[in-house]
XYZ file of C-alpha atoms in Angstrom:
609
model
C 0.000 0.000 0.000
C 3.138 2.365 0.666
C 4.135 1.404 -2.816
C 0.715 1.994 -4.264
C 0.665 5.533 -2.195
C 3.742 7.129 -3.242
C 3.814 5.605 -6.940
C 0.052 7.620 -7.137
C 1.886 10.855 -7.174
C 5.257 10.172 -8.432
C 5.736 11.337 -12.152
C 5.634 8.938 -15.035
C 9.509 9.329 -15.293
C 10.792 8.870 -12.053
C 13.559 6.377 -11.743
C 13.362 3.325 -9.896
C 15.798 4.591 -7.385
C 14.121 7.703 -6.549
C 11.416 5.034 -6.138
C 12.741 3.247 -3.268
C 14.198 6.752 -2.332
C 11.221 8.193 -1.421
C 9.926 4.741 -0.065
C 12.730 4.655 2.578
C 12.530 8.048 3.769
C 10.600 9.000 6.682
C 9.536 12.374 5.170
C 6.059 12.997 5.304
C 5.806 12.961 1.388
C 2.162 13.282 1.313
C 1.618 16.230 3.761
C -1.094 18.325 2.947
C -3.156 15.893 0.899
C -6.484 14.079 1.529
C -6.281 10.298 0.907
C -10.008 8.747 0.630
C -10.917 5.344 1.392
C -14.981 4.582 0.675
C -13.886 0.743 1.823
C -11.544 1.468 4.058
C -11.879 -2.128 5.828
C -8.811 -2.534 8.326
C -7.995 0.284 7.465
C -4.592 -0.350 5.444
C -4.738 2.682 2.848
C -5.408 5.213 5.410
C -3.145 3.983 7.909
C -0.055 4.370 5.227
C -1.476 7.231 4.157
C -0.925 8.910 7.562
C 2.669 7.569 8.129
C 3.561 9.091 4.882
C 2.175 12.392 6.204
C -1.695 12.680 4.483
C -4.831 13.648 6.024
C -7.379 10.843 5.852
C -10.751 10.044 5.929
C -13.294 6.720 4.589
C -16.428 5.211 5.441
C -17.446 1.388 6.016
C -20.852 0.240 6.581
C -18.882 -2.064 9.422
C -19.128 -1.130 13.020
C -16.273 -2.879 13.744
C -13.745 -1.663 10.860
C -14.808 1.874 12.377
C -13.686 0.596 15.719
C -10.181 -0.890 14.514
C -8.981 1.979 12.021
C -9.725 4.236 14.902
C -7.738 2.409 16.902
C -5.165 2.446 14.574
C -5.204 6.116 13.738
C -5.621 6.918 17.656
C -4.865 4.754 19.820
C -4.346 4.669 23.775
C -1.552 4.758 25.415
C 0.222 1.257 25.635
C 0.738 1.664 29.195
C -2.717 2.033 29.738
C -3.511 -0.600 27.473
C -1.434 -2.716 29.671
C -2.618 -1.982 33.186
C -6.255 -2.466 31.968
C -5.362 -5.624 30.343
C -3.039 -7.121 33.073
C -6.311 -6.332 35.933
C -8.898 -8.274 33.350
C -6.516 -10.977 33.003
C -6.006 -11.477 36.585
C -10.017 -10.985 37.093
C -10.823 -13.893 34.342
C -7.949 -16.349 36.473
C -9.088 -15.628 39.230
C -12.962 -16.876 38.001
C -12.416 -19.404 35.670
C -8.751 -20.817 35.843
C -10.733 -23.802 37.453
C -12.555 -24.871 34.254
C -8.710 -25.423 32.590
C -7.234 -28.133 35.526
C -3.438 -27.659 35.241
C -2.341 -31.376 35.775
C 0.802 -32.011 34.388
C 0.645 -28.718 32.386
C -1.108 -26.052 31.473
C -3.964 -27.142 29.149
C -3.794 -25.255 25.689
C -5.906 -27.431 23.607
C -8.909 -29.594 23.456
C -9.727 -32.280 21.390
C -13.601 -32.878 20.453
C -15.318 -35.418 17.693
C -19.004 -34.976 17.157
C -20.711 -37.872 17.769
C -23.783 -37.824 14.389
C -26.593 -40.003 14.099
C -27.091 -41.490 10.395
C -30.574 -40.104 9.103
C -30.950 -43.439 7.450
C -30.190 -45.878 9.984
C -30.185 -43.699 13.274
C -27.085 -44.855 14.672
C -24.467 -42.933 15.908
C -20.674 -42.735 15.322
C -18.168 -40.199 15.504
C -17.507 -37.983 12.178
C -13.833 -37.465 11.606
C -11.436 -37.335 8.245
C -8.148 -39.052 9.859
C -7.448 -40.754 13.174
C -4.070 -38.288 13.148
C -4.274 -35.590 15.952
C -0.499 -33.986 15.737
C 2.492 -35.323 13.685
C 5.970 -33.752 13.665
C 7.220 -33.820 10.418
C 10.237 -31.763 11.353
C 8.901 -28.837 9.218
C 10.305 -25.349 10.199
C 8.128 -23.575 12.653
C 6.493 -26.934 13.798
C 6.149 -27.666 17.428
C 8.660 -30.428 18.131
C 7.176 -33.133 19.691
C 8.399 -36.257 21.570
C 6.677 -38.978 19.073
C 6.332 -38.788 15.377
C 2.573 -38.894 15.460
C -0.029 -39.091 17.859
C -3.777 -40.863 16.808
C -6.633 -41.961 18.443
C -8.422 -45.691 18.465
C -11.988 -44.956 17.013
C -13.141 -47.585 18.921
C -11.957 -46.890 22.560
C -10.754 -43.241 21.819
C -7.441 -44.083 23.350
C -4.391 -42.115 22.264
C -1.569 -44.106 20.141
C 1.600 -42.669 20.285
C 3.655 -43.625 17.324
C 7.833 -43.462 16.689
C 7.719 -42.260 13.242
C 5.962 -39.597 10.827
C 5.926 -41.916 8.190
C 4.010 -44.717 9.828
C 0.879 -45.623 8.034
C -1.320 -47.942 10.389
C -1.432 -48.827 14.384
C -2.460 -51.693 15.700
C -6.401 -51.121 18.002
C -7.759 -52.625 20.687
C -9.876 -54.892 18.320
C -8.070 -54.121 15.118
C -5.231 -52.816 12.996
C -6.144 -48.998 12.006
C -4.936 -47.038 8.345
C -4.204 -43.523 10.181
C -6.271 -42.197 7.117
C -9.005 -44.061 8.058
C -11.755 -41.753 8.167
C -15.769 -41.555 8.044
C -16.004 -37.994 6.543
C -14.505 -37.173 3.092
C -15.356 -35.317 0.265
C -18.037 -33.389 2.478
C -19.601 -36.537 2.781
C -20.546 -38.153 5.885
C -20.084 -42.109 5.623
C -22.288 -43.980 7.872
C -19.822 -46.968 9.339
C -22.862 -49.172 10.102
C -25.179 -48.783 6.745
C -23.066 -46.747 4.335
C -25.163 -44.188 3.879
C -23.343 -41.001 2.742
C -24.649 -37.650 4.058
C -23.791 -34.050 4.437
C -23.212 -31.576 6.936
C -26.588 -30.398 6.444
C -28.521 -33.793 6.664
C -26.585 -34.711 9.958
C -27.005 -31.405 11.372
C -23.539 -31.488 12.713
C -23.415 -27.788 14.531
C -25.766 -29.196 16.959
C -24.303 -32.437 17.689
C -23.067 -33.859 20.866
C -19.464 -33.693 20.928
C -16.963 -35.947 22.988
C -13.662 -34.871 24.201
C -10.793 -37.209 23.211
C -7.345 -35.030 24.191
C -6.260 -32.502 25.546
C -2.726 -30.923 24.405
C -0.697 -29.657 27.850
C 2.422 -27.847 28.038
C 4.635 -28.797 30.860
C 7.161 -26.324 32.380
C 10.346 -26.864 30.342
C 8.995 -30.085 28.402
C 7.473 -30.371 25.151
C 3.765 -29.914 24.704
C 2.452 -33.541 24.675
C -1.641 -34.895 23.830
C -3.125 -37.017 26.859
C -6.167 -38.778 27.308
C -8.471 -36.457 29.037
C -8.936 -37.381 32.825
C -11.429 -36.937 35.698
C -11.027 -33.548 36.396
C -10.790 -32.797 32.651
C -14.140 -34.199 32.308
C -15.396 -32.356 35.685
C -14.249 -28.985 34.260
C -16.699 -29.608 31.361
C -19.954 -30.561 33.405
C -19.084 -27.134 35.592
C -18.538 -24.712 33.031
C -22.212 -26.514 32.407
C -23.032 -25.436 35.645
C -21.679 -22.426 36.155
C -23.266 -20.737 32.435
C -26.614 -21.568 34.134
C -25.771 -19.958 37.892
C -22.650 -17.523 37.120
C -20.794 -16.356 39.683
C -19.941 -13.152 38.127
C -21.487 -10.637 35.984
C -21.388 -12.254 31.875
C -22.089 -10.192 28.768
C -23.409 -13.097 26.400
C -24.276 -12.610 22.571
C -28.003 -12.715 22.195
C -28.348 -13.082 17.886
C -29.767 -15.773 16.732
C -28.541 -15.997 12.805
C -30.637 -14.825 10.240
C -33.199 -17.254 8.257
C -32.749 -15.235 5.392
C -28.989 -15.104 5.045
C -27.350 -15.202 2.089
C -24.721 -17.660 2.954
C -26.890 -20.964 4.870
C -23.943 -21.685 6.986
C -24.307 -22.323 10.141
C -27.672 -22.244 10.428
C -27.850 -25.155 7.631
C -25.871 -27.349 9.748
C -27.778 -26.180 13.320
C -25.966 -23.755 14.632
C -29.023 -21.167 14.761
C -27.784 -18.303 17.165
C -24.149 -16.719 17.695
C -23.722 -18.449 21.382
C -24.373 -21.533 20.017
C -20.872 -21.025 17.909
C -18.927 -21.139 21.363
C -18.183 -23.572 24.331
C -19.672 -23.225 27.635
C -16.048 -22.253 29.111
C -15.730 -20.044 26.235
C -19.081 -17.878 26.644
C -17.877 -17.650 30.560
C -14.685 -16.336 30.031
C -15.344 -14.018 27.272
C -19.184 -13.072 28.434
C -17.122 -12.009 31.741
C -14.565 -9.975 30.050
C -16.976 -8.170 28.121
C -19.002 -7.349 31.194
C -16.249 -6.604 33.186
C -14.957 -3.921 30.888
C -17.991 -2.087 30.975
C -17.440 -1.785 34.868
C -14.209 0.101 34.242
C -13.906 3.932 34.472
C -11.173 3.875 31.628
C -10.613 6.234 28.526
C -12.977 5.659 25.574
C -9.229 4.753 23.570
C -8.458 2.082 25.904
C -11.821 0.568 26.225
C -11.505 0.499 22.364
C -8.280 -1.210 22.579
C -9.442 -3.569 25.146
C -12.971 -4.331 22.860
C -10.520 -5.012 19.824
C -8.384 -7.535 21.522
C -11.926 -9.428 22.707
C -13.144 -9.547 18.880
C -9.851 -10.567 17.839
C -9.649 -13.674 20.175
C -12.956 -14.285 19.346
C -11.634 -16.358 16.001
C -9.496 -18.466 17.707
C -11.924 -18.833 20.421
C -14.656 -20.665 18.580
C -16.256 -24.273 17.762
C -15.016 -23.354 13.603
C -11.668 -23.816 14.751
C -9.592 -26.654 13.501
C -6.109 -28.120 13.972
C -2.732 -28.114 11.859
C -1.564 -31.145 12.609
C 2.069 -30.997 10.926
C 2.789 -28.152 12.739
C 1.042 -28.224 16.168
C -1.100 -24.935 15.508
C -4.809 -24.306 15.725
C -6.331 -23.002 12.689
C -9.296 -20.250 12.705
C -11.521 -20.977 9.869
C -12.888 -17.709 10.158
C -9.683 -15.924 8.905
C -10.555 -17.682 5.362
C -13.765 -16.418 5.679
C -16.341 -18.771 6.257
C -18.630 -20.605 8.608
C -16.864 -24.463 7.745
C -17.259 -26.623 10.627
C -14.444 -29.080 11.400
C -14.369 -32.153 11.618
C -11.577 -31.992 14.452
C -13.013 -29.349 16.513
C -10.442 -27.784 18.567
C -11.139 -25.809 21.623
C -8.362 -23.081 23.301
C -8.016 -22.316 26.677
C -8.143 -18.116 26.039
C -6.867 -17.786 29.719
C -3.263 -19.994 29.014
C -0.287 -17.973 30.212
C 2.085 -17.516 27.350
C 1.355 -20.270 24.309
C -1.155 -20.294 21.722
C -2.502 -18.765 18.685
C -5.352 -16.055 19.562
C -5.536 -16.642 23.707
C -6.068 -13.403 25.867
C -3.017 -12.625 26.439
C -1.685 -12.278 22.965
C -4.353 -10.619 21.636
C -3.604 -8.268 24.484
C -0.047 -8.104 23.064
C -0.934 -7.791 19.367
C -3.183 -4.966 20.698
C -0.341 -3.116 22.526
C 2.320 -3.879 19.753
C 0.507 -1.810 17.491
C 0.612 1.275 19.234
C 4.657 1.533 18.444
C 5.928 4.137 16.377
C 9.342 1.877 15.124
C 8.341 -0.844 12.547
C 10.913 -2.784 10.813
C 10.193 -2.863 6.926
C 11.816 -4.341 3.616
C 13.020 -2.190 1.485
C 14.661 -2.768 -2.102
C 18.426 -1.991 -2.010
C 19.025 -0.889 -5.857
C 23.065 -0.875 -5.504
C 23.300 -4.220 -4.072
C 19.948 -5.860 -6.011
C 18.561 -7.573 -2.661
C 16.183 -6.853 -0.345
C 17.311 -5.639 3.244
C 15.315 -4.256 6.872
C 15.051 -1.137 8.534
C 13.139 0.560 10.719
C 11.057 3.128 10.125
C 9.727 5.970 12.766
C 5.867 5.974 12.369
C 3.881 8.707 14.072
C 2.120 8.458 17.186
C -1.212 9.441 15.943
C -2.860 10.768 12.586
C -3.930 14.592 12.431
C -7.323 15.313 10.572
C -9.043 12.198 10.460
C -12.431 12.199 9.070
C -14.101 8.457 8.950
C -17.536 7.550 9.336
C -19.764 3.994 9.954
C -21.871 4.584 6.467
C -22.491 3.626 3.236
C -20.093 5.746 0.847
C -23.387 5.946 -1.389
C -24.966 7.670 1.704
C -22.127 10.051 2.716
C -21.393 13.495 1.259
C -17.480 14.790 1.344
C -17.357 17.726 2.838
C -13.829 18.397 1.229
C -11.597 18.000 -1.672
C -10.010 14.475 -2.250
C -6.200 14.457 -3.854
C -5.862 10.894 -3.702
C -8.544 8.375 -4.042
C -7.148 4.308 -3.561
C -9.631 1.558 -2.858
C -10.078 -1.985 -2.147
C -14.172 -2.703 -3.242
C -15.917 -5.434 -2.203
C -15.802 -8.851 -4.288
C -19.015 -9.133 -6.203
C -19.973 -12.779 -5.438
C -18.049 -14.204 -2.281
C -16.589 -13.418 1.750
C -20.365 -11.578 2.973
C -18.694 -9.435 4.779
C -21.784 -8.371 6.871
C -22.638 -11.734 7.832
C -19.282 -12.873 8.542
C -18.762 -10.321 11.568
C -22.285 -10.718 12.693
C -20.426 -12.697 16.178
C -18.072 -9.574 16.263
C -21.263 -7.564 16.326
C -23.205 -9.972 18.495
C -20.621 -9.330 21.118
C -20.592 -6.126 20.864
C -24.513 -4.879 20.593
C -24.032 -1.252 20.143
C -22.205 -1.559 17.214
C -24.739 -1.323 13.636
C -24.209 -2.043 10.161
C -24.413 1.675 8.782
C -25.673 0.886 5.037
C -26.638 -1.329 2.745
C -23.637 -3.417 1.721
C -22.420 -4.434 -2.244
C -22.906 -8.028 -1.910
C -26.609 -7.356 -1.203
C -27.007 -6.346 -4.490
C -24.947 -8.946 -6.199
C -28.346 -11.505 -5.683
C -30.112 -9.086 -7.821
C -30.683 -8.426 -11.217
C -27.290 -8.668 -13.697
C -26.122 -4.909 -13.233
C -26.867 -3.765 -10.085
C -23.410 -4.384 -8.215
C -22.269 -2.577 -10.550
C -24.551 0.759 -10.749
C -24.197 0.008 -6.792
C -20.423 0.185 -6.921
C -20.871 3.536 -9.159
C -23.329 4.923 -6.236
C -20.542 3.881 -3.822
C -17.888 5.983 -5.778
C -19.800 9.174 -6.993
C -19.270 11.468 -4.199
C -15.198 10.677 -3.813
C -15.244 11.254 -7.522
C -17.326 14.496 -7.195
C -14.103 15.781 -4.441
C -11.855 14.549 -6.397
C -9.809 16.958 -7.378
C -8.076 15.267 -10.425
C -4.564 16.070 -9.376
C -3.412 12.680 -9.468
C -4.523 9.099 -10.644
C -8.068 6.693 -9.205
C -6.298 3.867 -7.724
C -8.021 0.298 -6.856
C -6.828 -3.719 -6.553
C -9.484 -6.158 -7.571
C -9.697 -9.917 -8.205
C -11.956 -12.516 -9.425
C -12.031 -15.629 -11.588
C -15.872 -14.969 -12.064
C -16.598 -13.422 -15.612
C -19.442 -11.958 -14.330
C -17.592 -9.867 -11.338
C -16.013 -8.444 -14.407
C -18.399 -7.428 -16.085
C -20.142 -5.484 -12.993
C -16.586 -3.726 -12.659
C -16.789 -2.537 -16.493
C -20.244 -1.647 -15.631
C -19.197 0.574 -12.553
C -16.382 2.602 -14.969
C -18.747 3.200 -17.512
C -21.297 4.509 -15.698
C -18.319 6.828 -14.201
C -17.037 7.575 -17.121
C -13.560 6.493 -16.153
C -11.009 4.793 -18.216
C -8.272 2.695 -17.945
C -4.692 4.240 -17.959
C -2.500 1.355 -16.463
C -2.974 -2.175 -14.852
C -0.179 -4.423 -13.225
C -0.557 -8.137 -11.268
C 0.811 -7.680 -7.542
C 0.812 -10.237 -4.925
C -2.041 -10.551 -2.309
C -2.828 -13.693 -0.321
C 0.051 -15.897 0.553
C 1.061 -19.205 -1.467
C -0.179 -21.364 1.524
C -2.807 -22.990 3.167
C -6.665 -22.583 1.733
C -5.408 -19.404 -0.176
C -3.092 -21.800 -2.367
C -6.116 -24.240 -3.421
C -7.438 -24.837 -6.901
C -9.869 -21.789 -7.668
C -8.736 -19.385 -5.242
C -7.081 -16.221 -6.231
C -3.792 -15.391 -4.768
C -2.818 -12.143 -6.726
C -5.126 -8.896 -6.950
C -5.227 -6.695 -10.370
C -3.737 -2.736 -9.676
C -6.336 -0.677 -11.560
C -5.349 2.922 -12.066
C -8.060 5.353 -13.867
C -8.493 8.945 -15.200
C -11.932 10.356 -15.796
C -12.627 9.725 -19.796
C -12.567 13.949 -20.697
C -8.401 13.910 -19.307
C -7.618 11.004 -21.603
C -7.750 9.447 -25.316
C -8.540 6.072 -26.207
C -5.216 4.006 -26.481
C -3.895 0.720 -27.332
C -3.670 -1.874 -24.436
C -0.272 -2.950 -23.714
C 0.327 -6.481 -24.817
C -0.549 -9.313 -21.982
C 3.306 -10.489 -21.586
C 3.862 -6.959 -20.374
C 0.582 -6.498 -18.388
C 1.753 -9.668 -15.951
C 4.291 -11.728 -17.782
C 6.755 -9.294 -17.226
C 5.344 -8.461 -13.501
C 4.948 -12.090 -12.331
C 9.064 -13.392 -12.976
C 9.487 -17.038 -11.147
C 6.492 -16.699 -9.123
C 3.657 -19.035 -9.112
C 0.563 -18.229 -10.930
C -2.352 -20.851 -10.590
C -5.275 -21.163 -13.304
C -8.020 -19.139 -11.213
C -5.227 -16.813 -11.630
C -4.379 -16.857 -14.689
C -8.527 -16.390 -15.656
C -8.524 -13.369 -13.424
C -5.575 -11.517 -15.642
C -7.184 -12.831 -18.823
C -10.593 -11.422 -17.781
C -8.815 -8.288 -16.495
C -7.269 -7.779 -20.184
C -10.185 -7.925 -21.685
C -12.378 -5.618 -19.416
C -9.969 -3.279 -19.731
C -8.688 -3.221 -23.456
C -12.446 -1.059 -24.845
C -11.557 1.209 -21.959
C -7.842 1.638 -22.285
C -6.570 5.112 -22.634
C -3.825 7.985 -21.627
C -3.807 11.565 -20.347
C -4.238 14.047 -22.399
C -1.298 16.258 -21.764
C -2.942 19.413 -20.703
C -4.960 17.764 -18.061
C -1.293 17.636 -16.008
C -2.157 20.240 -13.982
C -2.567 21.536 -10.353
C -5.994 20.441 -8.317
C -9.178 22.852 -9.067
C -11.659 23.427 -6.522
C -15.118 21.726 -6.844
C -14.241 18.250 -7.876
C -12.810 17.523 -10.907
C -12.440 19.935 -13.234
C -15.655 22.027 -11.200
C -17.608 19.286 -12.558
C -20.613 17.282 -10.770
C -20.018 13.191 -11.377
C -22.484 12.032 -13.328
């Protein structure tokens, strides 16, 4: 986004060195300029935009991106951050440390199976896609473990703790066990007693009873290590039971139930119908007490903020859609690739363990603290020595003249002229953006959606996400005051999503003036599967009466040339091809006498169309 940022109002001839010049520097090179957002999301655009200097300002029909680019832009002290955190902590321990028995360890994880019942023959069996619960593989970054693999007997639901990664089969209590043995694959249930094959959705897995199998500790200078759960494992789970019915403290519990009407069916399709039923009975105590307990405090608005933001965030690790990397000993949130999947493995944290763990308490305390800091180390391009080095970089404390609003950016009038305008739009037919933060919002009840949102219209008749996105953009483009380029990053492998886009700059009356591939999601996990999209499309775009039609560029130098050794996959590959050829009627340059300084009014004095 720094890249994006500074290349947005560097000349057409600058050098690649004054590039990376003028990306190093700590200068505020775009003081005095407004940089717009209409989806500002997490905020990344503006938050660059004020290190480099800019004033800022962006709506977001999402309560909670409101809550975290705020943050971001003006946050609390981190010593006051702290102190709050450090007295909930100690509060929730001093509560609930009971319902996570420390024997032999601090519990991190737990282990459950849901236990269906076949809707043909009625019999029940636990649903599960390998008997593997942790391997060690030696793969860098991988907890290091003391056996090669660990499984469980499907028939007792004893632990087997093998020597070697490799090993394919175990020998049971009654008989000798493939380790990919499994009675769910290829979404399909598989019913062990009749064969009947069913889906999430027929067994109405969100709502069945589960059964703990193990529970991953982690000894005091020892290796974490999986153990069969024991009595006062078992005991903590019938009195967090308890207690949820007669707390002994104060709880602030979501009370949503999901919509019948939503546009994905997950969960309700599989019977999870309201957001508590998404979360343990330990979890709803410990967080339903934090979030009551921090409306007891007499704290600043900033670190009640900061304290709300570290709740949501370990609300995605702290879940029933959570599931486990077995190779490398890490639980996986299946909410950060957007969805409502439920495991098969469901894995359940302990949010109150001291100092391990992906998403407990305490680090999303720590996340929330680190990013107050004003050093950040970055990578920068080294253009004498061709390699990429660190440094750090001084980033201010807080941004001056921040202007952003919960609304939709069809719905909100700019009060004042826009230099630079970079966005991030909503995809047209996938990650519902609305009803994936419905918990966040659950937990948090005074927080609203503040407009209709895109996807909404993408059900619709063929067009309106795209005279939608157009609504979205006209009053940015009406402040804009045509100084320097529209900037925005799209992808899609769906023609259609396309199409809308085309739709959107027509309707605008913006064209084309330069495109490039960059890199966006990772080459790992779910993000590197066939059909998902792991590179976004950098649009850039003049308004039609500052350029003349012109000659695409030929593909190999749209992303050939961009792309070098790096991995492209097919969805990929459709996304450029569809991006070529939306943008080829519509390609154009600017008109040399439209090089000039910002007018007032918009661009040019003109009203957008």
């Amino acid at each position: 986004m720094r890249s994006i940022l500074l290349a947005s109002v560097m000349g057409a001839d600058s050098t690649e060195r004054e590039f990376w010049d003028n990306y190093r520097s700590e200068t505020p090179l775009l003081e005095g300029l407004r940089v717009h957002d209409p989806f500002m999301g997490g905020g990344a655009t503006l938050i660059e935009a004020s290190r480099l200097g800019a004033m800022v300002s962006g709506t977001d029909v999402d309560p909670t991106a409101e809550m975290m680019v705020s943050h971001s832009l003006g946050p609390a002290q981190d010593s006051e951050i702290a102190t709050v955190g450090d007295a909930m902590m100690s509060y929730l321990r001093e509560h609930f440390s009971v319902l996570y028995p420390a024997d032999d360890g601090e519990p991190l994880h737990s282990f459950w199976l849901a236990i269906v019942e076949c809707p043909n023959c009625h019999v029940s069996n636990p649903l599960y896609r390998s008997l593997v619960l942790a391997r060690d593989c030696g793969k860098d970054g991988a907890v290091v473990r003391d056996y090669g693999v660990v499984a469980f007997d499907p028939d007792t639901f004893e632990l087997r703790y093998l020597s070697s990664p490799t090993r394919k089969r175990f020998q049971g209590v009654e008989r000798r066990w493939p380790l990919d043995h499994a009675t769910f694959d290829a979404n399909k249930y598989s019913c062990p007693d009749c064969g009947k094959r069913s889906s999430h959705r027929e067994l109405q897995t969100g709502a069945a009873p589960l059964r703990l199998i193990a529970v991953e500790r982690t000894p005091d200078s020892e290796r974490r290590r999986l153990v069969t759960p024991g009595e006062r494992d078992l005991a903590a789970i019938e009195l967090a039971a308890e207690l949820l019915e007669n707390p002994p403290v104060p709880l602030k519990l979501p009370d949503i139930e999901f919509d019948t009407e939503r546009q994905d069916p997950r969960p309700r399709s599989y019977g999870i119908t309201a957001v508590r039923d998404l979360f343990t009975p330990r979890q709803l105590l410990v967080l339903g007490a934090a979030h009551a307990w921090i409306e007891s405090q007499d704290i600043s608005d900033a670190a009640e903020r900061a304290i709300r933001l570290a709740l949501s965030n370990s609300i995605v690790t702290n879940n029933r859609l959570c599931s486990y990397a077995t190779d490398y000993g890490r639980l996986s949130p299946l909410f950060s690739i957007r969805g409502y999947s439920i495991p098969a493995l469901q894995v359940e944290l302990n949010p109150l363990h001291s100092n391990g763990g992906r998403g407990t308490l305490q680090q999303c305390l720590s996340r929330i603290i680190r990013s107050t800091a004003t050093t950040a180390k970055r990578s920068i391009w080294n253009v004498d020595k061709r390699e990429v080095e660190k440094r750090p970089f001084k980033l201010p404390p807080k941004a001056s003249r921040v202007d952003i609003h919960c609304s939709s950016a069809a719905d909100t009038p700019i009060q004042h002229t826009v230099d630079l305008l970079v966005f991030d739009p909503p995809y047209y037919d996938y990650i519902l953006y609305d009803e994936l933060a419905e918990p966040f919002r659950a937990w948090n009840p005074t927080l609203k959606i503040g407009g209709e949102t895109l996807q909404s219209a993408s059900l619709s008749e063929p067009g309106e996400f795209g005279a939608r996105l157009a609504d979205c953009l006209r009053p940015a483009l009406s402040a804009h005051n045509g100084r320097y380029p529209i900037v925005f990053t799209y992808h899609s492998s769906n023609p259609t999503a396309w199409e809308e886009i085309a739709l959107a700059l027509d309707d605008l009356e913006l064209r084309i003036t330069a495109m490039w591939p960059i890199r966006s999601d990772g080459h790992m996990g779910p993000h590197s599967r066939p059909g998902n999209c792991e590179w976004d499309v950098v649009i850039v775009c003049r308004p039609s009466l500052e350029t003349c039609p012109a000659s695409v560029p030929g593909a190999d130098q749209f992303w050939q040339s961009h792309v070098g050794e790096l991995r492209v996959g097919d969805a990929d590959h459709t996304s450029f091809s569809l991006a070529y050829q939306m943008a080829a009627p519509r390609f154009g340059r600017l008109i040399d006498e439209y090089s000039h300084a910002p007018q007032p009014g918009g661009t040019n004095g003109r009203v957008w169309p």
